[in-house]
Structures are given as structure tokens and as C-alpha cells.
DNA sequence: AGTGCTACTAGTAACTATTACTAGTTACTG
DNA sequence: CAGTAACTAGTAATAGTTACTAGTAGCACT
């Protein structure tokens, strides 16, 4: 599990466009959405390139992956935060909560894991729009 | 999002075998593992039946789904608990932690969700075996 | 501003996990 | 112990993602 030497990464126009598209929204889009979006400025881009660009940006720590129910969503917000997922419309909302320091220590103790590098906390419920309907 | 009337569910030998296989382990297997396992007692079972049985058991609340990195894992432990995921070997371990009552309220307040029905908390780190290697 | 190295791209095929379809079977009700 | 609807095996289809290949284009160094 050694970190691999961060090999040179070129900032091609495709990757810039993918990053810009992700940064243009506060939703949590999937690769297909990014593809549609980026095609407006780069009509010739291929879906494979979108996937590879997303992977490269994740490697560089510029974006976050958010695996969710059979697909991967992406998030340009890389500050620590959690998510609230609507069980009806599946939209994902950002949620800033105080850090789980106590629970973190407790988790390390009870899991037997020597180190815990991260956690993920998702809440599930009905968003305002779906609760109204 | 209304609960659908719980329609009659038959406890066929295929479903019993799927449930028994899941209950025989404290790991968090995927459908393919269950398929291999169940084939030892029911060699003619089809993978599709395993998927449908798992879905039926989830509907009945007898098992839990645990979507994880592009596939769905299953857990026969339906008591409330969290998970510690090894970032090296991908194994998933159960982790019992005190309930997040405070954070729960905070999440409801900050998310604007009218109700929050569940949450999911995963910790990521190196399991004992992988940390030793 | 050229030249060369190598990461990159488009396009397509392949792959993995899962779901849908169909004709025949079987568990439960009466 | 018969009727019927939910089920099953087998196979095809689908969704999301990754791999492959031949050509392209950033970037370092003249």
C-alpha cells in the first residue's frame, strides 16, 4: 500500500473542462452527466476520456469519488463534509457537521484497525421537495 | 414513497439456502460468493435466482444491503451497526458504536430534511492483517 | 520554433454486476 | 390433491465502467 510516486499529469483541455464542469455545480453528478456537460464546449470528447479524466483528478486529489447505489458520483468539494441522500429522488446534498473525534477514537479501538484514515457518513431521508409531494 | 403492501413471499428452498449461506459467515459477501456457496447444497441454482432471493430477503427485512465500490454486499446482521472497511484488502468488518443521537439531530437541522430515517457510517483504514504486511 | 519523448485522446470492444424475459415448476390455499 | 400465482433455470439484455489501439498533443530541451 505504498504511495506510488505521483507521475506527471498533464493538464489537457479535456481535463480542464471536466474539472470546470464539476466545479460549476453543487450537485453530485455521475460520469454521464459530466460527459453531456463537457460536450457543450468539447463536442468531440469521448466518454472514456471523461472516465479517465475523472480518475486522474481523483488521483491528484482535486475531486472526490462518492460511490452510491451501483454508480460513482463525483464531488468537486474536497473539504471535509458529509452527505444527506434523498431516498425518493436520490439527490445528494452536502452537509457540514462537526468532526467525529470521539467516535473516531472509539472506532479505532473497537475495530482493531491500527489506523483509520477516513470515514464516510451518509444520512438518508426525504428532501424538502419530496417531503412536500 | 408509500410502503407497498407486503405481498406473499414463499420460503422456497433456494431462499432458505441463500439466507443460511449469508448467516453462516460474518464477512460481507457479494452475490457471486453466495452463488458459489449455495451451489454446494443446491448445485442447480441459477445466479439470477440468487439475486432475486437476495432482493426478496431485503424486502422482508431479513438481510441488509451494503453498496460498496461498484457492487452490492449483503449482511445477515440486521442489528444497528457500522462498518470498518480495509482500504487494502477491501474486507468489511462489523463495528458496534453508540448511536449518533446528537449528530442525528444536527444533521436533520442542517440538511433541511424533514425526517432522517437512517444513516450509514463507514470507517476506512488498514485492517490488522494488512497493517502487519 | 523545432524535435523527441511519452502521456494522452477518440473510438471501439470487452468486461462486471445486475436485471429482464420466457417457458416450465412448485409452494401454499382451500 | 387440485388450482393458481409466485416462483425457478437458463439465457439474453442492460448499465456502468475499463481496456485496447493507433494516432495526437503537451511539455522539456534545445
CSV table of C-alpha atoms (C1' of nucleotides) in Angstrom, one decimal:
chain,number,residue,atom,x,y,z
A,1,UNK,CA,0.0,0.0,0.0
A,2,UNK,CA,3.0,2.4,-0.5
A,3,UNK,CA,2.1,5.7,-2.2
A,4,UNK,CA,3.1,5.5,-5.8
A,5,UNK,CA,5.3,8.3,-7.0
A,6,UNK,CA,2.9,11.0,-8.4
A,7,UNK,CA,3.7,10.7,-12.0
A,8,UNK,CA,3.5,13.6,-14.3
A,9,UNK,CA,0.0,14.6,-15.0
A,10,UNK,CA,-0.8,16.9,-18.0
A,11,UNK,CA,-3.5,19.5,-17.7
A,12,UNK,CA,-5.1,18.9,-21.0
A,13,UNK,CA,-8.1,20.8,-22.2
A,14,UNK,CA,-10.3,17.8,-21.7
A,15,UNK,CA,-9.3,17.6,-18.0
A,16,UNK,CA,-9.7,21.3,-17.5
A,17,UNK,CA,-13.2,21.0,-19.0
A,18,UNK,CA,-14.1,18.1,-16.8
A,19,UNK,CA,-12.9,19.9,-13.7
A,20,UNK,CA,-14.7,23.1,-14.7
A,21,UNK,CA,-17.9,21.2,-15.3
A,22,UNK,CA,-17.8,19.6,-11.9
A,23,UNK,CA,-17.0,22.9,-10.2
A,24,UNK,CA,-19.9,24.5,-11.9
A,25,UNK,CA,-22.5,22.6,-9.8
A,26,UNK,CA,-23.2,21.8,-6.2
A,27,UNK,CA,-25.0,18.6,-7.2
A,28,UNK,CA,-23.1,15.3,-7.2
A,29,UNK,CA,-23.1,14.2,-10.8
A,30,UNK,CA,-22.1,11.0,-12.4
A,31,UNK,CA,-19.8,10.4,-15.3
A,32,UNK,CA,-22.7,10.5,-17.8
A,33,UNK,CA,-23.7,14.0,-16.6
A,34,UNK,CA,-20.2,15.3,-16.9
A,35,UNK,CA,-20.0,13.8,-20.4
A,36,UNK,CA,-23.1,15.7,-21.5
A,37,UNK,CA,-21.9,18.9,-19.9
A,38,UNK,CA,-18.4,18.8,-21.3
A,39,UNK,CA,-19.6,18.0,-24.8
A,40,UNK,CA,-21.0,21.5,-25.0
A,41,UNK,CA,-17.5,23.0,-25.0
A,42,UNK,CA,-15.7,20.0,-26.4
A,43,UNK,CA,-18.1,18.2,-28.7
A,44,UNK,CA,-15.6,15.6,-29.7
A,45,UNK,CA,-14.7,14.3,-26.2
A,46,UNK,CA,-15.2,10.6,-25.6
A,47,UNK,CA,-16.9,9.1,-22.6
A,48,UNK,CA,-13.8,7.0,-22.0
A,49,UNK,CA,-11.8,10.2,-21.7
A,50,UNK,CA,-14.3,11.6,-19.2
A,51,UNK,CA,-13.8,8.5,-17.1
A,52,UNK,CA,-10.0,8.7,-17.3
A,53,UNK,CA,-10.1,12.4,-16.6
A,54,UNK,CA,-12.2,11.9,-13.5
A,55,UNK,CA,-9.8,9.1,-12.3
A,56,UNK,CA,-6.8,11.4,-12.9
A,57,UNK,CA,-8.4,14.3,-11.0
A,58,UNK,CA,-9.2,11.9,-8.1
A,59,UNK,CA,-5.6,10.8,-8.1
A,60,UNK,CA,-4.5,14.4,-7.9
A,61,UNK,CA,-6.9,15.0,-5.0
A,62,UNK,CA,-8.7,17.7,-6.9
A,63,UNK,CA,-12.1,15.9,-6.7
A,64,UNK,CA,-13.7,13.2,-4.6
A,65,UNK,CA,-15.4,10.0,-5.5
A,66,UNK,CA,-18.7,9.1,-3.9
A,67,UNK,CA,-19.8,5.6,-4.7
A,68,UNK,CA,-23.6,5.4,-4.4
A,69,UNK,CA,-26.0,2.6,-5.3
A,70,UNK,CA,-24.4,1.0,-8.3
A,71,UNK,CA,-22.7,4.0,-9.7
A,72,UNK,CA,-20.0,6.5,-8.8
A,73,UNK,CA,-20.8,10.2,-8.2
A,74,UNK,CA,-18.2,12.9,-8.2
A,75,UNK,CA,-17.8,15.9,-5.9
A,76,UNK,CA,-15.5,18.9,-6.6
A,77,UNK,CA,-15.9,19.9,-2.9
A,78,UNK,CA,-13.0,18.3,-1.3
A,79,UNK,CA,-13.4,20.0,2.1
A,80,UNK,CA,-14.5,17.5,4.8
A,81,UNK,CA,-18.2,17.1,4.7
A,82,UNK,CA,-21.0,14.6,4.8
A,83,UNK,CA,-24.0,13.9,2.7
A,84,UNK,CA,-27.7,13.7,3.0
A,85,UNK,CA,-29.3,11.4,0.4
A,86,UNK,CA,-32.9,11.6,-0.5
A,87,UNK,CA,-34.4,8.2,-0.6
A,88,UNK,CA,-37.1,9.3,-3.1
A,89,UNK,CA,-35.3,11.3,-5.7
A,90,UNK,CA,-31.7,10.1,-5.0
A,91,UNK,CA,-30.3,13.6,-4.9
A,92,UNK,CA,-27.3,14.1,-2.7
A,93,UNK,CA,-26.9,17.2,-0.5
A,94,UNK,CA,-23.8,18.5,1.2
A,95,UNK,CA,-23.9,18.5,5.0
A,96,UNK,CA,-21.2,20.1,7.2
A,97,UNK,CA,-21.1,18.5,10.6
A,98,UNK,CA,-18.6,18.8,13.4
A,99,UNK,CA,-15.8,16.1,13.2
A,100,UNK,CA,-16.4,12.8,14.9
A,101,UNK,CA,-13.3,12.9,17.1
A,102,UNK,CA,-14.7,10.8,19.9
A,103,UNK,CA,-16.4,8.3,17.6
A,104,UNK,CA,-13.2,8.1,15.6
A,105,UNK,CA,-11.2,7.0,18.6
A,106,UNK,CA,-13.9,4.6,19.6
A,107,UNK,CA,-14.0,3.2,16.1
A,108,UNK,CA,-10.2,2.6,16.1
A,109,UNK,CA,-10.4,0.9,19.4
A,110,UNK,CA,-13.2,-1.4,18.6
A,111,UNK,CA,-12.3,-2.2,15.1
A,112,UNK,CA,-8.7,-3.3,15.8
A,113,UNK,CA,-7.6,-1.2,12.8
A,114,UNK,CA,-4.2,0.3,13.5
A,115,UNK,CA,-5.1,3.5,11.7
A,116,UNK,CA,-8.3,4.9,10.4
A,117,UNK,CA,-7.6,7.3,7.5
A,118,UNK,CA,-11.1,8.5,6.7
A,119,UNK,CA,-14.8,7.9,7.3
A,120,UNK,CA,-17.9,8.4,5.4
A,121,UNK,CA,-21.2,9.4,6.9
A,122,UNK,CA,-24.4,9.4,4.8
A,123,UNK,CA,-27.9,10.3,6.2
A,124,UNK,CA,-30.9,9.0,4.4
A,125,UNK,CA,-34.3,10.7,4.4
A,126,UNK,CA,-36.8,12.8,2.4
A,127,UNK,CA,-35.6,16.0,1.0
A,128,UNK,CA,-37.8,19.1,1.3
A,129,UNK,CA,-39.2,18.8,-2.2
A,130,UNK,CA,-40.0,15.1,-1.9
A,131,UNK,CA,-41.5,15.5,1.6
A,132,UNK,CA,-43.8,18.2,0.3
A,133,UNK,CA,-45.1,15.9,-2.5
B,1,UNK,CA,-42.7,6.6,-1.2
B,2,UNK,CA,-45.6,4.7,0.4
B,3,UNK,CA,-44.9,1.2,1.7
B,4,UNK,CA,-46.2,-1.3,-0.7
B,5,UNK,CA,-48.4,-4.0,0.8
B,6,UNK,CA,-46.1,-6.9,1.7
B,7,UNK,CA,-47.1,-9.4,-0.9
B,8,UNK,CA,-46.9,-13.0,-0.2
B,9,UNK,CA,-43.4,-14.3,-0.1
B,10,UNK,CA,-42.7,-18.0,-0.4
B,11,UNK,CA,-39.9,-19.5,1.6
B,12,UNK,CA,-38.5,-21.8,-1.1
B,13,UNK,CA,-35.5,-24.0,-0.6
B,14,UNK,CA,-33.5,-21.6,-2.7
B,15,UNK,CA,-34.2,-18.7,-0.5
B,16,UNK,CA,-33.6,-20.7,2.7
B,17,UNK,CA,-30.3,-21.7,1.3
B,18,UNK,CA,-29.4,-18.2,0.4
B,19,UNK,CA,-30.3,-17.0,3.9
B,20,UNK,CA,-28.4,-19.9,5.5
B,21,UNK,CA,-25.3,-19.1,3.5
B,22,UNK,CA,-25.4,-15.5,4.5
B,23,UNK,CA,-25.9,-16.4,8.1
B,24,UNK,CA,-23.0,-18.8,8.1
B,25,UNK,CA,-20.4,-16.0,7.8
B,26,UNK,CA,-19.5,-12.8,9.5
B,27,UNK,CA,-17.9,-11.5,6.3
B,28,UNK,CA,-20.0,-9.3,4.0
B,29,UNK,CA,-20.2,-11.3,0.8
B,30,UNK,CA,-21.5,-10.3,-2.7
B,31,UNK,CA,-23.9,-12.2,-4.8
B,32,UNK,CA,-21.2,-14.2,-6.6
B,33,UNK,CA,-19.9,-15.6,-3.2
B,34,UNK,CA,-23.4,-16.5,-2.2
B,35,UNK,CA,-23.9,-18.2,-5.5
B,36,UNK,CA,-20.8,-20.3,-5.1
B,37,UNK,CA,-21.7,-21.2,-1.5
B,38,UNK,CA,-25.3,-22.1,-2.2
B,39,UNK,CA,-24.3,-24.3,-5.2
B,40,UNK,CA,-22.8,-26.8,-2.7
B,41,UNK,CA,-26.2,-27.7,-1.4
B,42,UNK,CA,-28.2,-26.7,-4.5
B,43,UNK,CA,-26.0,-27.3,-7.5
B,44,UNK,CA,-28.7,-26.3,-10.0
B,45,UNK,CA,-29.5,-22.9,-8.6
B,46,UNK,CA,-29.0,-20.1,-11.0
B,47,UNK,CA,-27.3,-16.8,-10.4
B,48,UNK,CA,-30.5,-14.9,-11.3
B,49,UNK,CA,-32.3,-16.8,-8.5
B,50,UNK,CA,-29.6,-15.8,-6.1
B,51,UNK,CA,-30.1,-12.1,-7.0
B,52,UNK,CA,-33.9,-12.4,-6.7
B,53,UNK,CA,-33.6,-14.3,-3.4
B,54,UNK,CA,-31.3,-11.6,-2.0
B,55,UNK,CA,-33.7,-8.9,-3.1
B,56,UNK,CA,-36.7,-10.8,-1.6
B,57,UNK,CA,-34.9,-11.2,1.7
B,58,UNK,CA,-34.0,-7.5,1.7
B,59,UNK,CA,-37.7,-6.7,1.1
B,60,UNK,CA,-38.6,-8.9,4.1
B,61,UNK,CA,-36.0,-7.1,6.2
B,62,UNK,CA,-34.2,-10.4,6.9
B,63,UNK,CA,-30.9,-9.1,5.5
B,64,UNK,CA,-29.3,-5.8,4.7
B,65,UNK,CA,-27.7,-4.4,1.5
B,66,UNK,CA,-24.4,-2.7,1.7
B,67,UNK,CA,-23.5,-1.0,-1.6
B,68,UNK,CA,-19.7,-0.8,-1.8
B,69,UNK,CA,-17.4,0.4,-4.6
B,70,UNK,CA,-19.4,-0.8,-7.6
B,71,UNK,CA,-21.0,-3.8,-6.2
B,72,UNK,CA,-23.5,-4.7,-3.5
B,73,UNK,CA,-22.5,-6.7,-0.4
B,74,UNK,CA,-25.0,-8.4,1.8
B,75,UNK,CA,-25.2,-8.6,5.6
B,76,UNK,CA,-27.3,-11.0,7.6
B,77,UNK,CA,-26.7,-8.9,10.7
B,78,UNK,CA,-29.6,-6.6,10.8
B,79,UNK,CA,-28.9,-5.1,14.2
B,80,UNK,CA,-27.8,-1.5,14.0
B,81,UNK,CA,-24.0,-1.4,13.4
B,82,UNK,CA,-21.4,0.3,11.4
B,83,UNK,CA,-18.5,-0.9,9.2
B,84,UNK,CA,-14.8,-0.7,9.1
B,85,UNK,CA,-13.5,-1.2,5.5
B,86,UNK,CA,-9.9,-2.1,4.8
B,87,UNK,CA,-8.5,0.1,2.1
B,88,UNK,CA,-6.0,-2.6,1.1
B,89,UNK,CA,-7.9,-5.9,1.0
B,90,UNK,CA,-11.4,-4.4,0.9
B,91,UNK,CA,-12.7,-6.7,3.6
B,92,UNK,CA,-15.6,-5.2,5.7
B,93,UNK,CA,-15.7,-5.6,9.5
B,94,UNK,CA,-18.7,-5.0,11.8
B,95,UNK,CA,-18.3,-2.2,14.3
B,96,UNK,CA,-20.8,-1.5,17.0
B,97,UNK,CA,-20.8,2.1,18.1
B,98,UNK,CA,-23.1,4.1,20.3
B,99,UNK,CA,-25.9,5.8,18.4
B,100,UNK,CA,-25.3,9.2,16.9
B,101,UNK,CA,-28.2,10.9,18.5
B,102,UNK,CA,-26.7,14.4,18.7
B,103,UNK,CA,-25.3,14.2,15.2
B,104,UNK,CA,-28.6,12.9,14.0
B,105,UNK,CA,-30.5,15.9,15.3
B,106,UNK,CA,-27.8,18.2,13.9
B,107,UNK,CA,-28.0,16.5,10.5
B,108,UNK,CA,-31.7,17.0,10.4
B,109,UNK,CA,-31.4,20.6,11.3
B,110,UNK,CA,-28.6,21.4,8.8
B,111,UNK,CA,-29.9,19.3,5.9
B,112,UNK,CA,-33.4,20.7,5.9
B,113,UNK,CA,-34.6,17.1,5.6
B,114,UNK,CA,-37.9,16.8,7.4
B,115,UNK,CA,-37.1,13.3,8.5
B,116,UNK,CA,-34.0,11.2,8.5
B,117,UNK,CA,-34.7,7.6,8.5
B,118,UNK,CA,-31.3,6.1,8.6
B,119,UNK,CA,-27.6,6.7,8.4
B,120,UNK,CA,-24.6,4.9,7.2
B,121,UNK,CA,-21.2,5.3,8.8
B,122,UNK,CA,-18.1,3.6,7.3
B,123,UNK,CA,-14.6,3.9,8.6
B,124,UNK,CA,-11.6,3.4,6.2
B,125,UNK,CA,-8.2,2.2,7.3
B,126,UNK,CA,-5.8,-0.7,7.3
B,127,UNK,CA,-7.0,-4.0,9.0
B,128,UNK,CA,-4.7,-5.8,11.3
B,129,UNK,CA,-3.5,-8.3,8.7
B,130,UNK,CA,-2.8,-5.6,6.1
B,131,UNK,CA,-1.1,-3.3,8.6
B,132,UNK,CA,1.3,-6.1,9.6
B,133,UNK,CA,2.3,-6.8,6.0
C,1,DA,C1',10.1,27.4,-33.2
C,2,DG,C1',11.6,22.7,-34.0
C,3,DT,C1',12.3,17.8,-32.2
C,4,DG,C1',11.5,13.9,-29.4
C,5,DC,C1',9.5,11.6,-25.6
C,6,DT,C1',5.6,9.9,-23.6
C,7,DA,C1',1.2,10.8,-21.6
C,8,DC,C1',-2.7,11.5,-23.6
C,9,DT,C1',-7.1,11.1,-26.8
C,10,DA,C1',-11.1,9.1,-29.7
C,11,DG,C1',-13.3,5.2,-30.9
C,12,DT,C1',-14.5,0.7,-30.1
C,13,DA,C1',-14.5,-3.6,-27.9
C,14,DA,C1',-14.7,-6.1,-23.7
C,15,DC,C1',-15.9,-6.8,-19.0
C,16,DT,C1',-18.5,-6.9,-14.5
C,17,DA,C1',-22.5,-6.6,-11.9
C,18,DT,C1',-27.2,-6.8,-12.3
C,19,DT,C1',-31.9,-7.1,-14.3
C,20,DA,C1',-35.4,-8.7,-17.6
C,21,DC,C1',-37.7,-12.2,-20.2
C,22,DT,C1',-39.8,-16.9,-21.0
C,23,DA,C1',-41.5,-21.3,-20.6
C,24,DG,C1',-41.9,-24.6,-17.3
C,25,DT,C1',-42.2,-25.8,-12.0
C,26,DT,C1',-43.6,-25.7,-7.1
C,27,DA,C1',-45.1,-24.0,-2.8
C,28,DC,C1',-49.2,-22.8,-0.4
C,29,DT,C1',-54.8,-22.2,-0.2
C,30,DG,C1',-58.7,-24.2,0.0
D,1,DC,C1',-54.7,-33.2,-4.0
D,2,DA,C1',-56.0,-29.5,-7.4
D,3,DG,C1',-55.7,-24.6,-8.8
D,4,DT,C1',-53.1,-20.7,-9.2
D,5,DA,C1',-49.8,-17.4,-8.7
D,6,DA,C1',-45.3,-16.8,-7.2
D,7,DC,C1',-41.6,-19.0,-8.2
D,8,DT,C1',-37.2,-21.2,-10.9
D,9,DA,C1',-33.4,-22.2,-14.5
D,10,DG,C1',-31.5,-20.5,-18.4
D,11,DT,C1',-30.5,-17.1,-21.3
D,12,DA,C1',-30.4,-12.5,-23.3
D,13,DA,C1',-30.1,-7.8,-22.4
D,14,DT,C1',-28.6,-3.7,-19.9
D,15,DA,C1',-25.8,-0.1,-17.3
D,16,DG,C1',-21.6,1.4,-15.8
D,17,DT,C1',-17.0,1.2,-16.3
D,18,DT,C1',-12.4,-0.3,-18.0
D,19,DA,C1',-9.1,-2.0,-21.6
D,20,DC,C1',-7.0,-1.8,-26.1
D,21,DT,C1',-5.0,0.5,-30.2
D,22,DA,C1',-3.4,3.7,-33.4
D,23,DG,C1',-2.9,8.2,-33.8
D,24,DT,C1',-2.3,13.1,-31.3
D,25,DA,C1',-0.5,16.8,-28.5
D,26,DG,C1',1.6,18.6,-24.0
D,27,DC,C1',5.9,19.8,-22.4
D,28,DA,C1',11.3,19.6,-21.8
D,29,DC,C1',15.2,20.7,-24.1
D,30,DT,C1',17.5,22.6,-27.3
